mmCIF file of C-alpha atoms in Angstrom:
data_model
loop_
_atom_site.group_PDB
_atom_site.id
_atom_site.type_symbol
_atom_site.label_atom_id
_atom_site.label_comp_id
_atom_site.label_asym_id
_atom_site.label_seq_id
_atom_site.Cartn_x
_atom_site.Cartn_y
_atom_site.Cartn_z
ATOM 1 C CA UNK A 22 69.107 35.037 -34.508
ATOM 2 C CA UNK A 23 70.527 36.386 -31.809
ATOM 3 C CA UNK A 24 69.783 36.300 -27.914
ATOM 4 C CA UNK A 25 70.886 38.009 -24.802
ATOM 5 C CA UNK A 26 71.555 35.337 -22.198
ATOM 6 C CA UNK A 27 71.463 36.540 -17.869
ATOM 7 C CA UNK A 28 74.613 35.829 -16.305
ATOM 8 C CA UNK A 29 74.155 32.569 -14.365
ATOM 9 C CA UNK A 30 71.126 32.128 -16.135
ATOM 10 C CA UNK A 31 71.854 28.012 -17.007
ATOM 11 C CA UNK A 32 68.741 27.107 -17.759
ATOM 12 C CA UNK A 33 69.065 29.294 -21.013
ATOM 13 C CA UNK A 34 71.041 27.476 -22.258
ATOM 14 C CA UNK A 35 68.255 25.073 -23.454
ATOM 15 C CA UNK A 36 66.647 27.829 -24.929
ATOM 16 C CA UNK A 37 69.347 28.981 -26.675
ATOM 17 C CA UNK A 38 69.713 25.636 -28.232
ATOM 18 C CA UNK A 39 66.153 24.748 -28.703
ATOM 19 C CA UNK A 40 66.276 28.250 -30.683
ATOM 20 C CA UNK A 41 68.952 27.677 -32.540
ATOM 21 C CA UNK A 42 67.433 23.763 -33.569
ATOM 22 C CA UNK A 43 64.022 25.846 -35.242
ATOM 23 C CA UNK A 44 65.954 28.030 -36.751
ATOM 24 C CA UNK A 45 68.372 25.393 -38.791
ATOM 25 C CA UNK A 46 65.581 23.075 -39.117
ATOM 26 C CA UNK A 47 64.704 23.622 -42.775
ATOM 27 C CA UNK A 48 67.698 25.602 -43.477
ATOM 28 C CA UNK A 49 70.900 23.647 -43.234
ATOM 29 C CA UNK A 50 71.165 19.317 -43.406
ATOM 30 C CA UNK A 51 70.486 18.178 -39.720
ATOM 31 C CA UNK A 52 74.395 16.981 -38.845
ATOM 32 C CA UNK A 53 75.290 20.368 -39.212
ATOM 33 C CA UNK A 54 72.760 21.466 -37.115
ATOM 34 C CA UNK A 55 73.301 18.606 -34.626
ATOM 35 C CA UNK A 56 76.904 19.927 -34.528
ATOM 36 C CA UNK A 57 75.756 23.458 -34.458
ATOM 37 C CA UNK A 58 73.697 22.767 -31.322
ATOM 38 C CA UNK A 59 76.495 21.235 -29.173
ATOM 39 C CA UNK A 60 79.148 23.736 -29.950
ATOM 40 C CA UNK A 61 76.799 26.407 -29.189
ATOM 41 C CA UNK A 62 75.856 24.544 -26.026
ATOM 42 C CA UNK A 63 79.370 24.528 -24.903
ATOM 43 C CA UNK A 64 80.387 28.445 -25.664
ATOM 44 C CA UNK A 65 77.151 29.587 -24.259
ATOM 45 C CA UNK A 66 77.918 27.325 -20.846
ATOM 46 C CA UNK A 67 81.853 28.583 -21.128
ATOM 47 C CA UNK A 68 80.847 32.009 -20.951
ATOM 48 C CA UNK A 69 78.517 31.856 -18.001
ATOM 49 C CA UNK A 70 80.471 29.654 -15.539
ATOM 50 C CA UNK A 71 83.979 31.025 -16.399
ATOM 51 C CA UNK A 72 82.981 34.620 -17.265
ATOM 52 C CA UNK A 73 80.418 35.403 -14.357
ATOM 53 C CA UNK A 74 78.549 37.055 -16.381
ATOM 54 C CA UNK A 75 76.004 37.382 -19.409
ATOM 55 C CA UNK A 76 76.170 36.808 -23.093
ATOM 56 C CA UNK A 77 75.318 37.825 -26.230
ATOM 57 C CA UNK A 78 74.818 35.204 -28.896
ATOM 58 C CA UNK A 79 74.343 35.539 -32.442
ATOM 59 C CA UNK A 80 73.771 33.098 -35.416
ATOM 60 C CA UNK A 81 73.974 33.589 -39.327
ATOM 61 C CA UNK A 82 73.584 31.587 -41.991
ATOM 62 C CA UNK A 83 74.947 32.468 -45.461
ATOM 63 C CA UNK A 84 75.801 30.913 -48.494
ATOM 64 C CA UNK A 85 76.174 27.343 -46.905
ATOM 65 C CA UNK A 86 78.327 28.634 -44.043
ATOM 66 C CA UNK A 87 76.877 28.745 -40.766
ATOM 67 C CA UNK A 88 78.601 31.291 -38.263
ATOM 68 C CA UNK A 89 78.071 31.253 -34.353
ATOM 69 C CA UNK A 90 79.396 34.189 -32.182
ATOM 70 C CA UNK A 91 79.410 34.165 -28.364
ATOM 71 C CA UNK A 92 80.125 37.620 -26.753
ATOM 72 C CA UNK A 93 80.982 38.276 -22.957
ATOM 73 C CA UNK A 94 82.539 40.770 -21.130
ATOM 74 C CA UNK A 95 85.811 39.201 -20.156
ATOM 75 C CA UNK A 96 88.674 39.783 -22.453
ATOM 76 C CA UNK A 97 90.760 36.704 -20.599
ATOM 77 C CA UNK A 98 91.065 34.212 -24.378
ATOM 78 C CA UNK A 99 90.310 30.971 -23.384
ATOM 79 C CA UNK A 100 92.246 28.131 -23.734
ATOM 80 C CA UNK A 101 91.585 24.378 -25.113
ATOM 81 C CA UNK A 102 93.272 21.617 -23.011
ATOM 82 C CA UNK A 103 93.059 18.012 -22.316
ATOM 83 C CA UNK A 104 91.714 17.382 -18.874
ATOM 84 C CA UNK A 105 92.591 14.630 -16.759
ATOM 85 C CA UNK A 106 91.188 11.223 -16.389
ATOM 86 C CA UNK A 107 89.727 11.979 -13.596
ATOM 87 C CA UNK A 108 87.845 15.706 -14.452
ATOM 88 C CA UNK A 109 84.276 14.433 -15.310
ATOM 89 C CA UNK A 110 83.633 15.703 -18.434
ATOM 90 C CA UNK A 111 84.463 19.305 -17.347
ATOM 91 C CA UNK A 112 87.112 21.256 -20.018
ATOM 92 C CA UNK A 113 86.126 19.429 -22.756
ATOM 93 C CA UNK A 114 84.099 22.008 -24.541
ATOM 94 C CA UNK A 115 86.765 23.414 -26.513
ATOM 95 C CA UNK A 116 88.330 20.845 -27.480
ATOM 96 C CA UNK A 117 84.878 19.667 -29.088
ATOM 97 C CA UNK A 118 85.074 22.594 -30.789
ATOM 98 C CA UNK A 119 88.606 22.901 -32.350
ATOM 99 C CA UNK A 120 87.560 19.390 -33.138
ATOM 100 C CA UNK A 121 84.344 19.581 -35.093
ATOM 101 C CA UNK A 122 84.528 23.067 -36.351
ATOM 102 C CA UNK A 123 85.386 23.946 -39.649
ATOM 103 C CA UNK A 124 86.874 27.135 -38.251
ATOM 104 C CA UNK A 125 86.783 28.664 -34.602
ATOM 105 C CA UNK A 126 88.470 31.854 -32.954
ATOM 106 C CA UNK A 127 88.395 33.791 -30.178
ATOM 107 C CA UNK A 128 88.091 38.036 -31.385
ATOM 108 C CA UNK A 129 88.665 41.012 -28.847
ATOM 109 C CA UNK A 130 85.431 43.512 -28.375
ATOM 110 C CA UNK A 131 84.670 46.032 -26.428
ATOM 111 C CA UNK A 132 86.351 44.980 -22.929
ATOM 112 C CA UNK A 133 85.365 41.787 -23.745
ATOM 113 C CA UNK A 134 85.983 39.104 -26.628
ATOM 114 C CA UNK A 135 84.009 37.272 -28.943
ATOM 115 C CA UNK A 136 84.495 33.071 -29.395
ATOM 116 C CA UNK A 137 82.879 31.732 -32.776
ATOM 117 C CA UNK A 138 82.656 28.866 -34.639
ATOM 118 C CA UNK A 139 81.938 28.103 -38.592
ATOM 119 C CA UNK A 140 80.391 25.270 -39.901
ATOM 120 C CA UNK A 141 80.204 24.230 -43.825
ATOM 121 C CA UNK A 142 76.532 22.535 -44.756
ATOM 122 C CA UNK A 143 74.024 25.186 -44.969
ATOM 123 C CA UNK A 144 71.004 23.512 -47.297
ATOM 124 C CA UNK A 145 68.469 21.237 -45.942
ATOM 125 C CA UNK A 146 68.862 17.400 -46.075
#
């Protein structure tokens, strides 16, 4: 899979995770794609508020390893903190991703850079 998303464009968001939900749905057990889905969620919605612009993201799924790439324009690496107390939930999108990913990384590309994500669990329930 992979899908183009507008810069600003929020509302894609949805569809990129709606996407990405029929896609996994008979091809990998349904925690990983549960996981899949919010990590996605949170690099697609990094890269349009903190980027100001578009995105490209990608999705593969190959020998029970499921690999999520989020490319944007900007090649400013971002960074995982805590927030504090009193930040809403805003910033925590990283850190749910060094958190439930089996692996994660942030790539350089073309003026730009690419954050990804693996997950182990490919297989249906």
């Amino acid at each position: 899979m992979t899908r183009t998303v507008r810069r600003a464009d929020l509302k894609a968001v949805g569809e990129v995770r709606r996407d990405l939900r029929e896609m996994l749905r008979h091809r990998c057990r349904t925690d990983t794609a549960e996981v899949a889905e919010l990590l996605a969620t949170e690099l697609v919605t990094n890269a349009l508020v903190h980027t100001d612009q578009g995105a490209d993201v990608s999705l593969r799924l190959a020998d029970s390893r499921l690999r999520v790439e989020v490319r944007d324009g900007t090649a400013r690496r971002p960074r995982p903190y805590v927030p504090i107390a009193d930040d809403g939930t805003h910033g925590r999108g990283l850190m749910l991703v060094q958190a439930l990913a089996d692996a994660w990384g942030v790539d350089p590309a073309d003026g730009g850079k690419v954050v990804w994500f693996e997950l182990d669990g490919g297989g249906p329930d």
